[in-house]
Coordinates of C-alpha atoms and ligand atoms in Angstrom, one line a residue:
X1 CA 148.9 -66.2 39.7
X2 CA 148.4 -63.0 37.7
X3 CA 146.9 -63.5 34.2
X4 CA 149.4 -63.3 31.4
X5 CA 149.2 -60.0 29.6
X6 CA 149.3 -60.8 25.9
X7 CA 150.1 -57.7 23.8
X8 CA 149.3 -58.6 20.2
X9 CA 150.8 -56.3 17.6
X10 CA 149.4 -56.5 14.2
X11 CA 151.4 -55.4 11.2
X12 CA 149.8 -54.6 7.8
X13 CA 152.0 -53.8 4.8
X14 CA 151.1 -51.1 2.4
X15 CA 152.8 -52.3 -0.8
X16 CA 153.9 -49.4 -2.9
X17 CA 157.3 -50.4 -4.3
X18 CA 160.0 -48.1 -2.8
X19 CA 157.3 -46.1 -1.0
X20 CA 156.0 -49.2 0.9
X21 CA 155.5 -49.0 4.7
X22 CA 153.9 -50.8 7.6
X23 CA 150.8 -50.0 9.6
X24 CA 151.3 -51.3 13.1
X25 CA 148.3 -51.7 15.4
X26 CA 148.8 -52.4 19.1
X27 CA 148.0 -51.4 22.6
X28 CA 150.5 -49.2 24.4
X29 CA 153.0 -49.0 21.6
X30 CA 153.7 -45.2 21.4
X31 CA 156.8 -45.6 23.5
X32 CA 158.1 -48.0 20.7
X33 CA 157.5 -45.6 17.8
X34 CA 161.1 -45.5 16.8
X35 CA 161.4 -49.3 16.5
X36 CA 158.5 -49.2 14.1
X37 CA 160.3 -47.0 11.6
X38 CA 162.1 -48.7 8.7
X39 CA 165.5 -49.8 9.8
X40 CA 168.3 -47.8 8.1
X41 CA 166.4 -44.5 8.2
X42 CA 168.7 -41.9 9.7
X43 CA 167.4 -38.5 10.8
X44 CA 169.2 -35.2 11.7
X45 CA 166.2 -33.9 13.6
X46 CA 162.6 -34.6 14.4
X47 CA 159.5 -32.5 14.8
X48 CA 156.4 -33.8 16.5
X49 CA 153.2 -32.0 15.5
X50 CA 150.3 -32.4 17.8
X51 CA 147.4 -30.6 19.6
X52 CA 148.0 -29.0 23.1
X53 CA 145.6 -31.5 24.8
X54 CA 147.4 -34.5 23.3
X55 CA 150.9 -33.4 24.2
X56 CA 151.3 -35.1 27.6
X57 CA 149.6 -38.4 27.1
X58 CA 150.5 -39.1 23.5
X59 CA 153.2 -36.9 22.0
X60 CA 155.4 -37.2 25.1
X61 CA 156.0 -41.0 24.8
X62 CA 156.6 -40.6 21.1
X63 CA 159.2 -37.9 21.8
X64 CA 160.9 -40.1 24.4
X65 CA 161.1 -42.9 21.9
X66 CA 162.7 -40.7 19.2
X67 CA 165.0 -39.1 21.6
X68 CA 166.3 -42.5 22.7
X69 CA 168.1 -42.5 19.4
X70 CA 169.8 -39.3 20.2
X71 CA 167.8 -37.3 17.6
X72 CA 167.0 -33.7 18.5
X73 CA 163.2 -33.5 18.8
X74 CA 161.0 -30.4 18.8
X75 CA 157.3 -30.4 19.6
X76 CA 155.0 -28.0 17.8
X77 CA 151.3 -27.6 18.5
X78 CA 148.3 -26.4 16.5
X79 CA 144.8 -25.7 17.6
X80 CA 142.3 -28.5 16.9
X81 CA 139.5 -28.1 14.3
X82 CA 138.8 -28.5 10.6
X83 CA 138.8 -24.7 10.3
X84 CA 142.6 -24.7 11.0
X85 CA 143.3 -27.2 8.2
X86 CA 144.3 -24.4 5.8
X87 CA 147.2 -22.7 4.0
X88 CA 147.6 -20.3 6.9
X89 CA 148.4 -23.1 9.3
X90 CA 150.7 -24.7 6.7
X91 CA 152.6 -21.4 6.2
X92 CA 153.1 -20.9 9.9
X93 CA 154.4 -24.5 10.2
X94 CA 156.9 -24.0 7.4
X95 CA 158.4 -21.0 9.3
X96 CA 158.5 -23.1 12.5
X97 CA 160.3 -26.0 10.8
X98 CA 162.8 -23.6 9.5
X99 CA 163.3 -22.0 12.9
X100 CA 163.8 -25.5 14.4
X101 CA 166.5 -26.1 11.8
X102 CA 164.8 -29.0 10.1
X103 CA 166.7 -29.9 7.0
X104 CA 166.0 -32.5 4.3
X105 CA 167.0 -35.3 6.6
X106 CA 164.5 -34.2 9.2
X107 CA 161.3 -36.1 10.0
X108 CA 157.9 -34.9 10.9
X109 CA 155.7 -37.0 13.2
X110 CA 152.0 -36.2 13.4
X111 CA 150.2 -37.2 16.7
X112 CA 146.5 -36.5 16.3
X113 CA 143.5 -36.9 14.2
X114 CA 142.8 -36.6 10.5
X115 CA 143.0 -32.9 10.5
X116 CA 146.4 -32.8 12.0
X117 CA 147.6 -35.7 9.8
X118 CA 146.3 -34.1 6.6
X119 CA 147.9 -30.6 7.3
X120 CA 151.1 -32.1 8.8
X121 CA 151.4 -34.5 5.9
X122 CA 150.9 -31.7 3.4
X123 CA 153.7 -29.7 5.1
X124 CA 156.0 -32.7 5.0
X125 CA 155.1 -33.2 1.3
X126 CA 156.1 -29.6 0.4
X127 CA 158.7 -28.3 2.9
X128 CA 162.0 -28.4 1.1
X129 CA 160.2 -30.3 -1.7
X130 CA 159.4 -33.1 0.8
X131 CA 160.7 -34.6 4.0
X132 CA 159.8 -37.9 5.6
X133 CA 156.8 -38.2 7.9
X134 CA 155.2 -40.7 10.2
X135 CA 151.5 -40.8 11.2
X136 CA 150.5 -41.6 14.7
X137 CA 146.7 -41.3 14.4
X138 CA 144.8 -40.9 17.7
X139 CA 141.2 -40.8 16.5
X140 CA 139.3 -43.8 15.2
X141 CA 138.7 -42.0 11.9
X142 CA 142.4 -41.3 11.4
X143 CA 143.3 -44.8 12.5
X144 CA 141.1 -46.5 9.9
X145 CA 141.3 -44.0 7.1
X146 CA 143.0 -40.7 7.1
X147 CA 146.5 -41.8 8.2
X148 CA 146.8 -44.4 5.5
X149 CA 147.4 -43.9 1.8
X150 CA 149.4 -40.7 1.5
X151 CA 146.6 -38.2 0.7
X152 CA 147.6 -35.0 2.4
X153 CA 146.1 -31.6 2.1
X154 CA 144.3 -28.5 3.3
X155 CA 140.9 -26.9 2.6
X156 CA 140.0 -23.8 0.8
X157 CA 136.9 -21.8 1.8
X158 CA 135.3 -23.1 -1.4
X159 CA 135.9 -26.8 -0.8
X160 CA 137.5 -29.5 1.2
X161 CA 141.0 -30.8 0.5
X162 CA 141.3 -28.8 -2.7
X163 CA 145.0 -28.2 -2.1
X164 CA 147.1 -31.3 -1.6
X165 CA 149.8 -33.8 -2.5
X166 CA 150.3 -37.5 -2.5
X167 CA 153.0 -38.2 0.1
X168 CA 153.3 -41.6 1.7
X169 CA 154.3 -41.8 5.4
X170 CA 157.3 -43.9 6.4
X171 CA 155.1 -45.7 8.9
X172 CA 151.7 -45.6 10.6
X173 CA 151.6 -46.3 14.3
X174 CA 148.2 -47.1 15.7
X175 CA 148.0 -47.3 19.4
X176 CA 144.4 -48.3 20.2
X177 CA 144.8 -47.1 23.8
X178 CA 144.6 -43.5 22.5
X179 CA 140.9 -44.1 21.8
X180 CA 140.2 -44.3 25.5
X181 CA 140.1 -40.5 25.7
X182 CA 138.3 -39.9 22.4
X183 CA 135.0 -38.1 23.0
X184 CA 131.9 -40.2 22.0
X185 CA 130.9 -38.0 19.1
X186 CA 134.4 -38.3 17.5
X187 CA 134.4 -42.0 18.1
X188 CA 131.0 -42.4 16.3
X189 CA 132.3 -40.2 13.5
X190 CA 135.1 -42.8 13.0
X191 CA 132.6 -45.6 13.0
X192 CA 131.1 -44.0 9.8
X193 CA 134.2 -44.8 7.8
X194 CA 134.3 -48.4 9.2
X195 CA 130.7 -48.9 8.0
X196 CA 131.9 -47.4 4.6
X197 CA 134.4 -50.2 4.2
X198 CA 131.7 -52.8 4.8
X199 CA 129.5 -51.2 2.2
X200 CA 132.2 -50.8 -0.5
X201 CA 134.2 -54.0 0.0
X202 CA 133.2 -56.5 2.7
X203 CA 129.7 -57.7 3.4
X204 CA 131.0 -59.9 6.3
X205 CA 132.5 -56.8 8.0
X206 CA 129.2 -55.0 7.5
X207 CA 127.2 -57.8 9.0
X208 CA 129.6 -58.1 11.9
X209 CA 129.3 -54.3 12.6
X210 CA 125.5 -54.6 12.5
X211 CA 125.7 -57.5 15.0
X212 CA 128.4 -56.1 17.3
X213 CA 127.4 -52.4 17.4
X214 CA 126.6 -52.5 21.2
X215 CA 130.1 -53.9 21.8
X216 CA 131.7 -51.3 19.6
X217 CA 129.9 -48.5 21.5
X218 CA 131.5 -49.9 24.6
X219 CA 134.9 -49.9 22.8
X220 CA 135.3 -53.6 23.6
X221 CA 138.9 -54.2 22.9
X222 CA 138.8 -57.3 20.7
X223 CA 135.8 -56.2 18.6
X224 CA 137.3 -52.7 18.1
X225 CA 140.8 -53.9 17.2
X226 CA 139.4 -56.3 14.7
X227 CA 137.3 -53.6 13.1
X228 CA 140.3 -51.3 12.9
X229 CA 142.5 -54.1 11.4
X230 CA 139.9 -55.1 8.8
X231 CA 139.4 -51.4 7.8
X232 CA 143.2 -50.9 7.5
X233 CA 143.6 -54.0 5.4
X234 CA 140.9 -52.9 3.0
X235 CA 142.4 -49.4 2.7
X236 CA 145.9 -50.7 2.3
X237 CA 144.7 -53.1 -0.6
X238 CA 142.8 -50.4 -2.4
X239 CA 145.7 -47.9 -2.1
X240 CA 148.2 -50.5 -3.2
X241 CA 146.2 -51.0 -6.4
X242 CA 145.7 -47.4 -7.2
X243 CA 148.0 -45.1 -5.3
X244 CA 147.1 -41.8 -7.0
X245 CA 143.4 -42.5 -7.7
X246 CA 143.5 -43.0 -11.4
X247 CA 140.5 -45.4 -11.0
X248 CA 139.7 -47.9 -8.3
X249 CA 140.7 -45.9 -5.2
X250 CA 137.7 -43.6 -5.9
X251 CA 135.4 -46.2 -4.3
X252 CA 136.8 -45.0 -0.9
X253 CA 134.8 -41.9 -1.6
X254 CA 131.4 -43.6 -1.1
X255 CA 129.2 -41.1 0.7
X256 CA 131.8 -38.3 0.2
X257 CA 130.3 -36.5 -2.7
X258 CA 127.3 -35.3 -0.8
X259 CA 129.2 -35.6 2.6
X260 CA 131.9 -33.2 1.6
X261 CA 129.4 -30.9 0.0
X262 CA 127.4 -30.8 3.3
X263 CA 130.5 -30.0 5.2
X264 CA 131.2 -27.1 2.8
X265 CA 127.6 -25.9 2.8
X266 CA 127.5 -25.8 6.6
X267 CA 130.9 -24.0 6.9
X268 CA 132.7 -27.1 8.4
X269 CA 131.1 -26.3 11.7
X270 CA 128.0 -28.3 12.0
X271 CA 129.0 -31.9 11.1
X272 CA 132.0 -34.0 12.1
X273 CA 133.5 -35.5 9.0
X274 CA 132.1 -38.9 9.7
X275 CA 128.6 -37.5 10.5
X276 CA 128.6 -35.8 7.1
X277 CA 129.7 -39.0 5.5
X278 CA 127.0 -40.9 7.2
X279 CA 124.3 -38.6 5.7
X280 CA 126.2 -38.8 2.4
X281 CA 126.2 -42.6 2.4
X282 CA 122.4 -42.5 2.8
X283 CA 122.2 -40.0 0.0
X284 CA 124.4 -42.3 -2.2
X285 CA 122.1 -45.2 -1.5
X286 CA 119.0 -43.3 -2.3
X287 CA 120.5 -41.9 -5.4
X288 CA 121.5 -45.4 -6.4
X289 CA 117.9 -46.5 -5.9
X290 CA 116.6 -43.6 -8.0
X291 CA 118.7 -44.8 -11.0
X292 CA 118.2 -48.5 -10.4
X293 CA 121.7 -49.4 -9.2
X294 CA 121.2 -49.9 -5.5
X295 CA 118.6 -52.4 -4.3
X296 CA 116.2 -50.8 -1.7
X297 CA 117.1 -53.7 0.6
X298 CA 120.7 -52.5 0.7
X299 CA 119.6 -49.0 1.6
X300 CA 117.5 -50.4 4.5
X301 CA 120.5 -52.2 5.9
X302 CA 122.8 -49.2 5.5
X303 CA 120.3 -47.0 7.3
X304 CA 119.9 -49.6 10.0
X305 CA 123.6 -49.9 10.8
X306 CA 124.1 -46.1 10.7
X307 CA 121.2 -45.7 13.1
X308 CA 122.6 -48.2 15.5
X309 CA 126.0 -46.4 15.3
X310 CA 124.0 -43.3 16.4
X311 CA 125.0 -41.4 13.3
X312 CA 122.8 -38.9 11.5
X313 CA 121.0 -40.2 8.4
X314 CA 118.5 -37.4 7.5
X315 CA 119.3 -34.6 5.0
X316 CA 119.2 -31.4 7.0
X317 CA 115.9 -29.7 6.3
X318 CA 117.4 -26.2 6.6
X319 CA 120.2 -26.7 4.1
X320 CA 119.1 -25.7 0.5
X321 CA 119.7 -28.5 -2.1
X322 CA 121.2 -25.9 -4.4
X323 CA 124.0 -25.1 -1.9
X324 CA 124.9 -28.7 -1.6
X325 CA 124.7 -29.3 -5.4
X326 CA 126.9 -26.3 -6.0
X327 CA 129.5 -27.5 -3.5
X328 CA 129.4 -31.0 -5.1
X329 CA 130.1 -29.5 -8.5
X330 CA 133.4 -28.3 -7.0
X331 CA 134.3 -31.8 -5.7
X332 CA 137.6 -32.9 -6.9
X333 CA 136.0 -35.9 -8.7
X334 CA 133.6 -33.6 -10.6
X335 CA 134.0 -33.5 -14.4
X336 CA 132.9 -30.5 -16.4
X337 CA 131.1 -29.3 -13.2
X338 CA 129.1 -32.5 -12.8
X339 CA 129.8 -34.5 -9.7
X340 CA 130.6 -38.2 -10.2
X341 CA 129.1 -40.6 -7.7
X342 CA 130.2 -43.8 -6.0
X343 CA 127.2 -46.0 -5.7
X344 CA 126.5 -49.4 -4.2
X345 CA 125.3 -52.3 -6.3
X346 CA 125.0 -54.4 -3.2
X347 CA 126.5 -54.4 0.3
X348 CA 130.2 -55.1 -0.3
X349 CA 130.2 -54.0 -3.9
X350 CA 130.5 -50.4 -5.0
X351 CA 131.2 -48.7 -8.4
X352 CA 132.7 -45.3 -9.0
X353 CA 132.6 -42.6 -11.6
X354 CA 128.8 -42.7 -12.1
X355 CA 127.2 -39.7 -13.7
X356 CA 123.7 -39.1 -12.2
X357 CA 121.0 -36.8 -13.6
X358 CA 120.4 -33.9 -11.2
X359 CA 116.7 -34.7 -11.0
X360 CA 117.6 -38.1 -9.4
X361 CA 119.9 -36.4 -6.8
X362 CA 117.1 -33.9 -5.9
X363 CA 114.6 -36.7 -5.6
X364 CA 116.9 -38.6 -3.3
X365 CA 117.4 -35.5 -1.1
X366 CA 113.7 -35.0 -1.0
X367 CA 113.2 -38.5 0.4
X368 CA 116.1 -38.1 2.8
X369 CA 114.8 -34.8 4.3
X370 CA 111.7 -36.8 5.5
X371 CA 113.9 -39.2 7.5
X372 CA 114.5 -38.8 11.1
Ligands
NAD401 N1 143.9 -38.1 4.1 C1 142.9 -38.9 4.0 O1 142.9 -39.9 3.3 C2 141.6 -38.7 4.8 C3 140.7 -39.7 4.9 C4 139.6 -39.4 5.7 C5 139.4 -38.2 6.4 N2 140.4 -37.3 6.2 C6 140.3 -36.0 6.9 O2 140.4 -36.2 8.3 C7 139.7 -35.1 9.0 C8 138.9 -35.6 10.1 O3 139.7 -36.3 11.0 P1 139.2 -36.6 12.5 O4 137.8 -37.1 12.5 O5 140.3 -37.4 13.1 O6 139.1 -35.2 13.1 P2 140.1 -34.3 14.0 O7 141.5 -34.4 13.5 O8 139.5 -32.9 13.9 O9 140.0 -34.8 15.4 C9 138.8 -34.7 16.1 C10 139.0 -34.1 17.5 O10 139.5 -35.1 18.4 C11 140.6 -34.6 19.1 N3 141.4 -35.8 19.4 C12 142.3 -36.4 18.6 N4 142.7 -37.5 19.2 C13 142.2 -37.5 20.5 C14 142.3 -38.4 21.6 N5 143.0 -39.6 21.5 N6 141.6 -38.2 22.7 C15 140.9 -37.0 22.8 N7 140.7 -36.1 21.8 C16 141.4 -36.4 20.6 C17 141.2 -33.6 18.2 O11 142.0 -32.7 18.9 C18 139.9 -32.9 17.6 O12 139.4 -32.0 18.5 C19 139.0 -34.4 7.9 O13 139.7 -33.2 7.6 C20 139.0 -35.3 6.7 O14 139.0 -34.6 5.5 C21 141.5 -37.5 5.4
ZN402 ZN1 136.2 -39.7 4.9

């Protein structure tokens, strides 16, 4: 007898009044995309935005699903890479949407990683003052983080995500099978955000990650699905409590003040987002130690788990502190040119909005340069 194939689909609500939606996690669910949209939604046309190399395996089943409703569907592609997450790409997409005859009852479906979701979401937020969109994230990072919560945007040469809008998707469809083709470095980059959730909100998740890292590296289905689910639940809860980041949502930026600044200082080319965040989380821990907020024991555990995730932890010796500090002063959370930090009081407990003397930041960097 053949073993029974149990296909478990997990649904996580993101509760935001009339902007509520569901995150659906499952294996092999792309072909069912249309069934995962809110019932009653009715569209004149659809545009699927993807990268050329994801077209056949991932955008095509989504297209078939939408076309089964009789909705005219156009596929647009953009080249992969953070350097294309800019206003030029957005401007080109506006023209293409217009050419495709997309009106206010059109829907945009993004099939790709966080870069594609961010720029596609931004275009959806602004084209005709906003059309509906759906996120079909295909990287681990986008599945656990970027696709959820409605932050959309593009970069400026002077800083990441400096242009943007809050625009919630109508649905998030996470097909874990898409991760089978994700290159190892991209996969590890996503693990950084999963580790982040453990640090800011869930010590049990953190400990599980530490114990199960070898299984995660092998992409063992149950372990990976459960890490994705827990991450999505944490993100959904944080977003539901503070949709537009008036307060609590800022804890999601743990590691991002220095992480984003490193990405800017290195021209978005050297680090994957998650790698920069990994270095930034170690900076945040050391900064926390410098001002007596983070216990050294927590830093040790954070470094341990990031090492086992094969993520970078050292501050790059060839990047001047001043460059990173300058970029951090342009961070969206900076006030009066001074960056605000999210720091950990313990594993599972973070605090945001902390003003730190520059001497403490420099002292932390100096310790971190020595690490390898
Ligand atoms: N909006 C948010 O809340 C939020 C949160 C976190 C990160 N982000 C943003 O997300 C971006 C990073 O996203 P990312 O890490 O997904 O990077 P990415 O979108 O650049 O994707 C990484 C690479 O993987 C490729 N790829 C995607 N899916 C694949 C698959 N299934 N198989 C093979 N290759 C695949 C892409 O083409 C790309 O080359 C950053 O711009 C960051 O600022 C946004
Ligand atoms: Zn991030």
